[in-house]
Short mmCIF file of C-alpha atoms and ligand atoms in Angstrom, two decimals:
data_model
loop_
_atom_site.label_atom_id
_atom_site.label_comp_id
_atom_site.label_asym_id
_atom_site.label_seq_id
_atom_site.Cartn_x
_atom_site.Cartn_y
_atom_site.Cartn_z
CA UNK A 12 0.00 0.00 0.00
CA UNK A 13 1.44 3.38 -1.01
CA UNK A 14 1.78 5.97 1.77
CA UNK A 15 1.28 9.59 0.81
CA UNK A 16 2.02 12.54 3.06
CA UNK A 17 0.58 15.98 2.36
CA UNK A 18 1.77 18.98 4.36
CA UNK A 19 -0.88 21.71 4.38
CA UNK A 20 -4.65 21.42 4.33
CA UNK A 21 -5.35 24.32 2.00
CA UNK A 22 -6.94 23.99 -1.42
CA UNK A 23 -3.72 22.65 -3.01
CA UNK A 24 -3.35 19.89 -0.41
CA UNK A 25 -7.02 18.92 -0.56
CA UNK A 26 -7.08 18.82 -4.40
CA UNK A 27 -4.01 16.60 -4.36
CA UNK A 28 -5.74 14.20 -1.95
CA UNK A 29 -8.84 14.19 -4.17
CA UNK A 30 -6.72 13.40 -7.21
CA UNK A 31 -4.85 10.58 -5.46
CA UNK A 32 -8.18 9.03 -4.43
CA UNK A 33 -9.41 8.99 -8.03
CA UNK A 34 -6.48 6.70 -8.87
CA UNK A 35 -5.74 4.86 -5.65
CA UNK A 36 -8.65 4.04 -3.34
CA UNK A 37 -6.69 1.98 -0.83
CA UNK A 38 -3.68 4.26 -0.30
CA UNK A 39 -2.92 5.77 3.10
CA UNK A 40 -3.03 9.55 2.84
CA UNK A 41 -1.63 11.45 5.81
CA UNK A 42 -2.69 15.09 5.89
CA UNK A 43 -0.52 17.20 8.20
CA UNK A 44 -1.98 20.55 9.17
CA UNK A 45 -1.17 23.15 11.79
CA UNK A 46 -4.44 25.00 11.21
CA UNK A 47 -6.93 24.00 13.94
CA UNK A 48 -9.83 24.91 11.65
CA UNK A 49 -8.93 22.53 8.82
CA UNK A 50 -10.04 23.34 5.29
CA UNK A 51 -12.03 26.48 4.51
CA UNK A 52 -12.25 29.20 1.86
CA UNK A 53 -9.44 31.67 2.39
CA UNK A 54 -10.82 34.19 -0.16
CA UNK A 55 -14.08 33.96 1.82
CA UNK A 56 -12.32 35.44 4.88
CA UNK A 57 -12.64 38.91 3.33
CA UNK A 58 -16.44 38.55 3.14
CA UNK A 59 -16.56 37.09 6.67
CA UNK A 60 -14.72 40.23 7.79
CA UNK A 61 -17.31 42.54 6.24
CA UNK A 62 -20.16 40.46 7.66
CA UNK A 63 -21.46 39.40 4.24
CA UNK A 64 -20.66 35.71 4.78
CA UNK A 65 -21.41 33.77 7.97
CA UNK A 66 -18.53 31.72 9.33
CA UNK A 67 -20.14 28.34 8.67
CA UNK A 68 -20.27 29.09 4.94
CA UNK A 69 -16.47 29.23 4.80
CA UNK A 70 -16.35 25.48 5.24
CA UNK A 71 -16.63 23.94 1.82
CA UNK A 72 -16.60 20.22 2.58
CA UNK A 73 -19.46 18.16 3.95
CA UNK A 74 -19.09 15.10 6.19
CA UNK A 75 -19.63 12.91 3.14
CA UNK A 76 -16.78 14.64 1.32
CA UNK A 77 -14.44 13.89 4.23
CA UNK A 78 -15.63 10.29 4.44
CA UNK A 79 -15.01 9.85 0.72
CA UNK A 80 -11.49 11.25 1.01
CA UNK A 81 -10.68 8.95 3.94
CA UNK A 82 -7.66 10.92 5.15
CA UNK A 83 -5.51 10.25 8.18
CA UNK A 84 -5.49 13.68 9.80
CA UNK A 85 -2.31 14.64 11.64
CA UNK A 86 -2.70 17.83 13.68
CA UNK A 87 0.49 19.77 14.22
CA UNK A 88 3.53 21.25 12.55
CA UNK A 89 5.85 19.44 10.15
CA UNK A 90 9.28 20.51 11.36
CA UNK A 91 11.81 18.67 9.20
CA UNK A 92 11.80 16.85 5.90
CA UNK A 93 14.37 14.13 5.22
CA UNK A 94 13.86 13.28 1.54
CA UNK A 95 16.54 10.57 1.31
CA UNK A 96 15.09 8.69 4.30
CA UNK A 97 11.50 9.42 3.14
CA UNK A 98 10.68 10.76 6.61
CA UNK A 99 8.85 13.81 7.87
CA UNK A 100 9.46 14.96 11.44
CA UNK A 101 6.48 16.40 13.34
CA UNK A 102 6.34 18.54 16.45
CA UNK A 103 3.80 16.48 18.41
CA UNK A 104 4.05 12.94 17.13
CA UNK A 105 6.48 10.33 15.82
CA UNK A 106 8.01 10.93 12.38
CA UNK A 107 5.91 9.95 9.38
CA UNK A 108 7.33 7.58 6.82
CA UNK A 109 6.07 8.13 3.28
CA UNK A 110 6.55 6.96 -0.27
CA UNK A 111 5.59 10.29 -1.87
CA UNK A 112 5.12 13.66 -0.22
CA UNK A 113 3.50 16.96 -1.19
CA UNK A 114 4.51 20.33 0.21
CA UNK A 115 1.40 22.51 0.04
CA UNK A 116 2.43 24.89 2.80
CA UNK A 117 1.11 28.11 1.25
CA UNK A 118 2.32 31.54 2.30
CA UNK A 119 2.60 33.60 5.40
CA UNK A 120 2.15 37.36 5.84
CA UNK A 121 5.35 39.39 5.72
CA UNK A 122 5.94 41.01 9.12
CA UNK A 123 6.13 44.76 9.64
CA UNK A 124 9.60 45.71 10.86
CA UNK A 125 9.11 48.90 12.87
CA UNK A 126 9.45 49.62 16.59
CA UNK A 127 6.31 48.46 18.38
CA UNK A 128 5.41 45.84 15.77
CA UNK A 129 5.27 43.12 18.44
CA UNK A 130 2.59 44.92 20.45
CA UNK A 131 -0.74 43.19 20.97
CA UNK A 132 -3.28 44.15 18.29
CA UNK A 133 -0.76 44.48 15.47
CA UNK A 134 -2.60 42.00 13.27
CA UNK A 135 -2.29 40.07 9.98
CA UNK A 136 -4.82 38.23 7.86
CA UNK A 137 -3.51 34.72 7.17
CA UNK A 138 -6.01 32.32 8.75
CA UNK A 139 -9.52 32.00 10.08
CA UNK A 140 -8.11 32.45 13.61
CA UNK A 141 -6.62 35.81 12.53
CA UNK A 142 -9.98 36.89 11.12
CA UNK A 143 -11.74 35.98 14.36
CA UNK A 144 -9.11 37.92 16.34
CA UNK A 145 -9.47 40.97 14.07
CA UNK A 146 -13.25 40.89 14.45
CA UNK A 147 -12.97 40.56 18.22
CA UNK A 148 -10.57 43.49 18.45
CA UNK A 149 -12.70 45.54 16.02
CA UNK A 150 -15.65 45.25 18.42
CA UNK A 151 -13.50 46.92 21.12
CA UNK A 152 -11.95 49.56 18.87
CA UNK A 153 -12.93 52.89 17.42
CA UNK A 154 -9.98 53.57 15.15
CA UNK A 155 -7.73 51.30 13.06
CA UNK A 156 -4.69 51.87 10.89
CA UNK A 157 -4.29 49.62 7.84
CA UNK A 158 -0.91 49.49 6.19
CA UNK A 159 -0.19 47.84 2.84
CA UNK A 160 -1.45 47.60 -0.68
CA UNK A 161 -3.00 45.19 -3.17
CA UNK A 162 -5.93 42.89 -2.50
CA UNK A 163 -5.53 42.08 1.16
CA UNK A 164 -5.02 45.61 2.47
CA UNK A 165 -8.17 46.85 0.79
CA UNK A 166 -10.10 43.87 2.13
CA UNK A 167 -8.97 44.83 5.62
CA UNK A 168 -9.96 48.46 5.01
CA UNK A 169 -13.40 47.47 3.74
CA UNK A 170 -13.91 44.91 6.50
CA UNK A 171 -13.07 47.35 9.28
CA UNK A 172 -15.03 50.21 7.71
CA UNK A 173 -18.04 47.87 7.47
CA UNK A 174 -17.64 47.33 11.24
CA UNK A 175 -17.98 51.11 11.69
CA UNK A 176 -14.38 51.83 12.63
CA UNK A 177 -12.62 55.03 11.61
CA UNK A 178 -10.00 53.58 9.24
CA UNK A 179 -6.71 55.26 8.29
CA UNK A 180 -5.24 53.63 5.18
CA UNK A 181 -1.48 54.17 4.76
CA UNK A 182 -0.12 53.93 1.22
CA UNK A 183 3.62 53.66 0.63
CA UNK A 184 3.24 55.34 -2.80
CA UNK A 185 1.27 58.29 -4.12
CA UNK A 186 -1.78 56.20 -4.95
CA UNK A 187 -3.42 52.82 -4.41
CA UNK A 188 -1.82 49.77 -6.15
CA UNK A 189 0.24 51.92 -8.51
CA UNK A 190 2.17 49.00 -10.00
CA UNK A 191 -1.06 47.55 -11.36
CA UNK A 192 -3.75 50.20 -11.67
CA UNK A 193 -3.49 53.33 -13.78
CA UNK A 194 -4.14 56.74 -12.28
CA UNK A 195 -7.87 56.83 -13.10
CA UNK A 196 -8.43 53.34 -11.66
CA UNK A 197 -6.52 54.09 -8.43
CA UNK A 198 -8.42 57.34 -7.92
CA UNK A 199 -11.73 55.62 -8.52
CA UNK A 200 -10.99 53.12 -5.74
CA UNK A 201 -9.70 55.84 -3.40
CA UNK A 202 -12.75 58.04 -3.97
CA UNK A 203 -15.05 55.16 -3.16
CA UNK A 204 -13.17 54.44 0.05
CA UNK A 205 -13.19 58.11 1.04
CA UNK A 206 -16.91 58.17 0.40
CA UNK A 207 -17.19 55.37 3.00
CA UNK A 208 -15.32 57.58 5.49
CA UNK A 209 -11.86 56.00 5.09
CA UNK A 210 -8.96 58.45 5.50
CA UNK A 211 -6.27 57.78 2.92
CA UNK A 212 -2.66 58.78 3.66
CA UNK A 213 -0.56 58.65 0.48
CA UNK A 214 3.25 58.44 0.69
CA UNK A 215 2.94 57.49 4.33
CA UNK A 216 4.49 54.70 6.35
CA UNK A 217 4.51 53.83 10.02
CA UNK A 218 7.66 55.01 11.77
CA UNK A 219 6.66 53.56 15.14
CA UNK A 220 3.71 51.85 16.73
CA UNK A 221 2.95 53.33 20.11
CA UNK A 222 1.73 51.23 23.00
CA UNK A 223 0.15 51.33 26.42
CA UNK A 224 0.23 48.28 28.73
CA UNK A 225 1.47 46.10 25.85
CA UNK A 226 -1.36 47.05 23.47
CA UNK A 227 -1.48 49.43 20.53
CA UNK A 228 -2.43 53.00 21.43
CA UNK A 229 -1.43 54.77 18.23
CA UNK A 230 1.12 55.18 15.45
CA UNK A 231 3.71 57.78 14.59
CA UNK A 232 3.98 58.28 10.84
CA UNK A 233 7.08 58.95 8.73
CA UNK A 234 5.81 62.57 8.52
CA UNK A 235 5.93 62.86 12.31
CA UNK A 236 2.14 62.87 12.74
CA UNK A 237 0.65 60.85 15.61
CA UNK A 238 -2.66 59.05 15.11
CA UNK A 239 -4.41 57.38 18.02
CA UNK A 240 -5.79 53.88 17.30
CA UNK A 241 -6.52 50.62 19.07
CA UNK A 242 -5.41 48.29 16.29
CA UNK A 243 -2.99 48.15 13.36
CA UNK A 244 -3.57 45.65 10.57
CA UNK A 245 -0.79 44.84 8.14
CA UNK A 246 -0.82 43.51 4.56
CA UNK A 247 2.55 44.42 3.08
CA UNK A 248 3.28 41.15 1.31
CA UNK A 249 3.21 37.38 1.59
CA UNK A 250 6.10 34.93 1.61
CA UNK A 251 5.92 31.34 0.41
CA UNK A 252 6.68 28.91 3.23
CA UNK A 253 9.75 27.31 1.74
CA UNK A 254 11.65 26.51 4.97
CA UNK A 255 11.00 22.73 4.99
CA UNK A 256 12.19 22.45 1.39
CA UNK A 257 15.13 24.76 1.93
CA UNK A 258 16.50 22.85 4.94
CA UNK A 259 15.93 19.56 3.09
CA UNK A 260 18.22 20.80 0.31
CA UNK A 261 15.53 21.03 -2.39
CA UNK A 262 15.90 23.70 -5.07
CA UNK A 263 14.18 26.91 -4.04
CA UNK A 264 14.10 30.52 -5.19
CA UNK A 265 11.24 32.70 -3.97
CA UNK A 266 9.09 29.53 -3.92
CA UNK A 267 9.85 25.83 -4.24
CA UNK A 268 10.96 25.15 -7.80
CA UNK A 269 8.88 22.53 -9.56
CA UNK A 270 8.72 21.13 -13.08
CA UNK A 271 5.52 20.84 -15.13
CA UNK A 272 4.50 17.69 -13.19
CA UNK A 273 4.86 19.65 -9.91
CA UNK A 274 7.84 17.53 -8.92
CA UNK A 275 10.62 19.25 -6.94
CA UNK A 276 14.33 18.52 -7.31
CA UNK A 277 13.70 15.26 -5.37
CA UNK A 278 11.64 12.75 -7.40
CA UNK A 279 9.39 11.73 -4.48
CA UNK A 280 8.67 15.23 -3.25
CA UNK A 281 6.13 17.45 -5.00
CA UNK A 282 5.02 21.02 -4.27
CA UNK A 283 1.82 22.86 -5.21
CA UNK A 284 -0.18 25.99 -4.51
CA UNK A 285 1.08 29.38 -3.33
CA UNK A 286 4.41 27.83 -2.36
CA UNK A 287 5.18 26.42 -5.83
CA UNK A 288 7.24 28.39 -8.34
CA UNK A 289 6.06 27.19 -11.71
CA UNK A 290 7.29 27.53 -15.28
CA UNK A 291 5.35 30.13 -17.25
CA UNK A 292 5.32 29.42 -21.01
CA UNK A 293 4.39 33.06 -21.75
CA UNK A 294 7.47 34.58 -20.11
CA UNK A 295 9.84 31.60 -20.05
CA UNK A 296 10.39 32.27 -16.31
CA UNK A 297 9.33 30.42 -13.17
CA UNK A 298 6.65 32.50 -11.46
CA UNK A 299 4.45 32.57 -8.38
CA UNK A 300 0.68 32.78 -8.25
CA UNK A 301 -1.14 33.41 -4.99
CA UNK A 302 -4.57 32.55 -6.32
CA UNK A 303 -7.13 29.92 -5.40
CA UNK A 304 -7.73 28.37 -8.86
CA UNK A 305 -4.07 27.86 -9.80
CA UNK A 306 -3.48 26.33 -6.33
CA UNK A 307 -6.34 23.90 -6.93
CA UNK A 308 -5.12 22.96 -10.42
CA UNK A 309 -1.53 22.52 -9.25
CA UNK A 310 -2.68 20.32 -6.37
CA UNK A 311 -4.69 18.19 -8.75
CA UNK A 312 -1.76 17.71 -11.14
CA UNK A 313 0.60 16.94 -8.24
CA UNK A 314 -1.79 14.37 -6.76
CA UNK A 315 -2.25 12.56 -10.08
CA UNK A 316 1.49 12.43 -10.66
CA UNK A 317 2.22 11.29 -7.11
CA UNK A 318 -0.14 8.39 -7.80
CA UNK A 319 1.81 7.42 -10.92
CA UNK A 320 0.00 9.50 -13.56
CA UNK A 321 1.41 11.88 -16.15
CA UNK A 322 -0.56 15.09 -15.65
CA UNK A 323 1.09 18.25 -16.96
CA UNK A 324 0.33 21.54 -15.21
CA UNK A 325 0.20 24.37 -17.70
CA UNK A 326 0.20 27.76 -16.09
CA UNK A 327 -2.93 29.51 -17.32
CA UNK A 328 -3.45 33.25 -17.69
CA UNK A 329 -3.94 34.55 -14.14
CA UNK A 330 -7.46 35.84 -13.45
CA UNK A 331 -9.19 37.22 -10.40
CA UNK A 332 -12.64 38.72 -10.03
CA UNK A 333 -12.69 40.77 -6.87
CA UNK A 334 -14.01 43.91 -5.26
CA UNK A 335 -11.84 47.00 -4.91
CA UNK A 336 -13.38 49.74 -2.82
CA UNK A 337 -16.80 48.28 -3.56
CA UNK A 338 -16.20 48.23 -7.32
CA UNK A 339 -16.34 44.79 -8.96
CA UNK A 340 -13.11 44.29 -10.86
CA UNK A 341 -11.77 41.62 -13.20
CA UNK A 342 -8.01 41.42 -13.67
CA UNK A 343 -6.68 39.21 -16.47
CA UNK A 344 -3.11 38.58 -17.58
CA UNK A 345 -0.35 41.19 -17.79
CA UNK A 346 -1.61 44.71 -17.12
CA UNK A 347 0.95 46.23 -14.74
CA UNK A 348 3.64 48.86 -14.82
CA UNK A 349 6.52 46.36 -14.71
CA UNK A 350 7.46 47.76 -11.27
CA UNK A 351 7.09 46.07 -7.93
CA UNK A 352 6.47 48.72 -5.30
CA UNK A 353 6.58 46.21 -2.47
CA UNK A 354 10.17 45.31 -1.64
CA UNK A 355 8.99 42.22 0.21
CA UNK A 356 6.89 40.27 -2.19
CA UNK A 357 3.44 40.49 -3.60
CA UNK A 358 0.07 39.82 -2.05
CA UNK A 359 -2.25 36.92 -1.66
CA UNK A 360 -5.09 37.04 -4.16
CA UNK A 361 -2.74 38.23 -6.92
CA UNK A 362 -0.29 36.94 -9.49
CA UNK A 363 3.23 37.98 -10.39
CA UNK A 364 2.16 38.02 -14.04
CA UNK A 365 -0.18 40.96 -13.47
CA UNK A 366 2.68 43.28 -12.60
CA UNK A 367 4.41 42.72 -15.91
CA UNK A 368 4.50 45.44 -18.51
CA UNK A 369 4.04 43.60 -21.78
CA UNK A 370 5.20 44.97 -25.13
CA UNK A 371 1.75 46.24 -25.99
CA UNK A 372 -0.38 49.30 -26.63
CA UNK A 373 -2.80 50.27 -23.86
CA UNK A 374 -6.29 51.39 -24.82
CA UNK A 375 -8.81 52.49 -22.25
CA UNK A 376 -12.39 53.64 -22.06
CA UNK A 377 -14.21 54.82 -19.01
CA UNK A 378 -17.18 56.57 -17.61
CA UNK A 379 -17.72 56.95 -13.86
CA UNK A 380 -17.38 53.64 -12.13
CA UNK A 381 -17.13 51.66 -15.38
CA UNK A 382 -13.58 51.34 -16.66
CA UNK A 383 -12.03 49.08 -19.27
CA UNK A 384 -8.33 48.86 -20.12
CA UNK A 385 -6.84 46.51 -22.70
CA UNK A 386 -3.19 45.75 -23.40
CA UNK A 387 -3.10 45.00 -27.11
CA UNK A 388 -0.32 42.92 -28.61
CA UNK A 389 0.27 42.44 -32.34
CA UNK A 390 -2.39 39.73 -32.65
CA UNK A 391 -3.77 39.06 -29.18
CA UNK A 392 -4.89 40.80 -26.00
CA UNK A 393 -2.13 40.37 -23.39
CA UNK A 394 -4.16 41.63 -20.46
CA UNK A 395 -7.36 43.37 -19.47
CA UNK A 396 -8.77 45.19 -16.48
CA UNK A 397 -12.49 45.71 -16.16
CA UNK A 398 -14.10 47.74 -13.37
CA UNK A 399 -17.78 48.28 -12.59
CA UNK A 400 -20.12 46.69 -15.13
CA UNK A 401 -18.94 43.06 -15.56
CA UNK A 402 -20.78 41.86 -18.71
CA UNK A 403 -17.46 41.71 -20.53
CA UNK A 404 -15.69 39.74 -17.81
CA UNK A 405 -16.20 36.26 -19.24
CA UNK A 406 -15.65 37.26 -22.88
CA UNK A 407 -12.39 38.96 -21.91
CA UNK A 408 -11.24 35.99 -19.82
CA UNK A 409 -11.81 33.80 -22.84
CA UNK A 410 -10.23 36.13 -25.42
CA UNK A 411 -7.09 36.62 -23.30
CA UNK A 412 -6.63 33.09 -21.98
CA UNK A 413 -7.25 31.43 -25.36
CA UNK A 414 -4.98 33.95 -27.07
CA UNK A 415 -7.69 34.59 -29.65
CA UNK A 416 -6.36 36.30 -32.80
CA UNK A 417 -7.91 39.80 -32.70
CA UNK A 418 -6.50 40.95 -36.06
CA UNK A 419 -10.02 41.52 -37.47
CA UNK A 420 -10.84 44.13 -34.78
CA UNK A 421 -7.42 45.44 -33.75
CA UNK A 422 -7.61 48.63 -35.85
CA UNK A 423 -11.10 49.33 -34.50
CA UNK A 424 -9.91 48.88 -30.90
CA UNK A 425 -7.06 51.31 -31.49
CA UNK A 426 -9.38 54.00 -32.85
CA UNK A 427 -9.67 56.84 -30.33
CA UNK A 428 -13.50 56.91 -30.34
CA UNK A 429 -14.01 53.14 -30.51
CA UNK A 430 -16.87 51.74 -28.45
CA UNK A 431 -14.45 49.14 -27.00
CA UNK A 432 -17.07 47.14 -25.14
CA UNK A 433 -19.40 46.80 -28.10
CA UNK A 434 -16.62 45.85 -30.54
CA UNK A 435 -15.29 43.20 -28.15
CA UNK A 436 -18.69 41.76 -27.36
CA UNK A 437 -19.69 41.39 -31.02
CA UNK A 438 -16.32 39.85 -31.88
CA UNK A 439 -16.53 37.42 -28.96
CA UNK A 440 -20.08 36.37 -29.84
CA UNK A 441 -19.08 35.73 -33.46
CA UNK A 442 -15.90 33.89 -32.52
CA UNK A 443 -17.86 31.74 -30.01
CA UNK A 444 -20.32 30.82 -32.77
CA UNK A 445 -17.42 29.96 -35.08
CA UNK A 446 -15.78 27.83 -32.41
CA UNK A 447 -18.97 25.92 -31.70
CA UNK A 448 -19.51 25.28 -35.43
CA UNK A 449 -16.17 23.47 -35.68
CA UNK A 450 -16.08 21.91 -32.21
C1 FAD B 507 -7.92 37.09 2.98
C2 FAD B 507 -7.55 36.39 1.70
C3 FAD B 507 -8.18 36.76 0.52
C4 FAD B 507 -7.86 36.12 -0.67
N1 FAD B 507 -8.53 36.46 -1.80
C5 FAD B 507 -8.35 35.78 -2.92
C6 FAD B 507 -9.11 36.04 -4.10
O1 FAD B 507 -9.93 36.96 -4.13
N2 FAD B 507 -8.92 35.25 -5.18
C7 FAD B 507 -7.99 34.27 -5.21
O2 FAD B 507 -7.86 33.57 -6.23
N3 FAD B 507 -7.23 34.01 -4.13
C8 FAD B 507 -7.37 34.72 -2.99
N4 FAD B 507 -6.61 34.46 -1.88
C9 FAD B 507 -5.49 33.52 -2.02
C10 FAD B 507 -5.92 32.06 -1.95
O3 FAD B 507 -6.70 31.85 -0.84
C11 FAD B 507 -4.64 31.21 -1.93
O4 FAD B 507 -4.00 31.35 -3.18
C12 FAD B 507 -4.91 29.73 -1.69
O5 FAD B 507 -5.63 29.56 -0.50
C13 FAD B 507 -3.59 28.97 -1.62
O6 FAD B 507 -3.81 27.66 -1.25
P1 FAD B 507 -2.63 26.73 -0.72
O7 FAD B 507 -3.26 25.41 -0.48
O8 FAD B 507 -1.47 26.84 -1.61
O9 FAD B 507 -2.14 27.38 0.65
P2 FAD B 507 -2.90 27.77 1.99
O10 FAD B 507 -4.36 27.94 1.77
O11 FAD B 507 -2.14 28.90 2.58
O12 FAD B 507 -2.73 26.47 2.90
C14 FAD B 507 -1.49 26.05 3.41
C15 FAD B 507 -1.71 25.39 4.75
O13 FAD B 507 -0.50 24.75 5.16
C16 FAD B 507 -0.32 24.94 6.54
N5 FAD B 507 1.10 24.75 6.86
C17 FAD B 507 2.13 25.52 6.44
N6 FAD B 507 3.31 25.05 6.90
C18 FAD B 507 2.99 23.95 7.64
C19 FAD B 507 3.78 23.02 8.40
N7 FAD B 507 5.10 23.12 8.47
N8 FAD B 507 3.13 22.02 9.06
C20 FAD B 507 1.78 21.90 9.00
N9 FAD B 507 0.99 22.74 8.28
C21 FAD B 507 1.59 23.76 7.62
C22 FAD B 507 -0.82 26.37 6.73
O14 FAD B 507 -1.12 26.67 8.06
C23 FAD B 507 -2.05 26.38 5.85
O15 FAD B 507 -3.18 25.92 6.56
C24 FAD B 507 -6.89 35.10 -0.69
C25 FAD B 507 -6.24 34.73 0.51
C26 FAD B 507 -6.56 35.38 1.69
C27 FAD B 507 -5.86 34.96 2.96
#
C-alpha cells in the first residue's frame, strides 16, 4: 500500500488528496496541518470580515466529502523533511514515513519591521483564527490603521469600515496599487473608500507603533504625525513557506521550484499551490501565483502524478474577479507597470504576471465607475482590467486566456472613439459561434 504525506490542508493539499483518491482508493493519505480549523475558503475570509458571509459558509466540505477522502489527519507542525530517508518529522508525534510527499504549505504574511510591531493588536490576515481575532478586536476599537497595498489591504480596510471603525489607510506610494492600476483606476478606488469615510494617507508609512500596557495606542507616521488607534492591521506582502524544502536541500528561489509535473528537485517530493514556483510558457520564467484556482489545479496535477499518472500543469493566464473599494473588478493577464512597489513580495489574491508590462499598446475607455483597459499585442490581448459593469468579464477571460487572434478588430480597438465594449462583445459572440460550429 502506497503511503502519501501531504503537508498543508489548503486547497492545493485537498485537491491533491482528491486526485490521489481517483487513482488509488486503498492508499494511506496522511494530511498534516497546523491549522486548527482545517479546510475552509481563504478568499471567503474577506467577506466574513465585512459580515457578508457567515462563518459556517467558509467550510466547503461536507461530512460525506471527508468520508469519501478517507484521510488520516495529523494535527500539528511538520518541522523537518528528510527526503533521502522518506521521513517527515512532526512537532507532536512520531516521524511519518512516506513513499511520496507533497509540500502545500502556502504563504505567510510578511511582518512589519518597525518599533512596536510586536505589540498586541498588530494584526495580519492569514487564517480564520486571525480573522476571528481581528473581528474581536474591532468590536472593542474605534480607530484602526491599515498598512499595505493590493488585494488584502483593501479587504482589511473594507472589513473594518463595514464594522464602523474610523479607518486610516497608509499607502507607501502616491496612490493605491500603482504597479497595477493606472491613475484613473486608483483614484476611482480611493474616492469610493473616502466616500465610505476612510482616511487615505498617500506616501505614508509607520515610523513607530505606540503602546500602552502592551497594546497598541497609536502610530507615529514617517511625517511625524501621531494618530491614536486601538489596532494596526498589516498587509505588506506574503512569503511562500519554503523553509521545509530549503533545509531539506531542495531547489528553491522565492518559492519551491517545480517542473511541469509539480515535482521538486527530489523525485518523491512534489510542491503545489502558493508555495510552488512554476514555469510560465508566456514569459519563459518560473513564477508565483497566490490565487485559489491555480493552487487547486496545481494540487490536482501533483496528486495525479504522485499516484503514478502523467498530468502536466500548464500555467494559465492569471485571473481574479474581486471587489476593490466596492467596485467589482476583473483582472486578467499582464496589465501592470513592470514595477514592484513592495520590496517584500506580492500579495495573496494576486499573481506575479499581473505586474508585468508587456510589449503592448494600452487602450482604455471609461465613464464613472465603469472602466475598461486593454493591453493590445500584435495579434492578441495580453491583459485586461475591467471595473464596474462586468458583462465583458467572461468574454475577456476567454479572449485573453485562449490567445484569440484579434486581427479583425485590432484597428477598431485602437481607434480613439471606438466603443471598445461593443466591438469586443460582437467579436466574442461571433468567434464563439465559429468555435462551436467546428467543435
Ligand atoms: C484574505 C484572503 C483573501 C484572498 N482572496 C483571494 C481572491 O480573491 N482570489 C484568489 O484567487 N485568491 C485569494 N486568496 C489567495 C488564496 O486563498 C490562496 O492562493 C490559496 O488559499 C492557496 O492555497 P494553498 O493550499 O497553496 O495554501 P494555503 O491555503 O495557505 O494552505 C497552506 C496550509 O499549510 C499549513 N502549513 C504551512 N506550513 C505547515 C507546516 N510546516 N506544518 C503543517 N501545516 C503547515 C498552513 O497553516 C495552511 O493551513 C486570498 C487569501 C486570503 C488569505
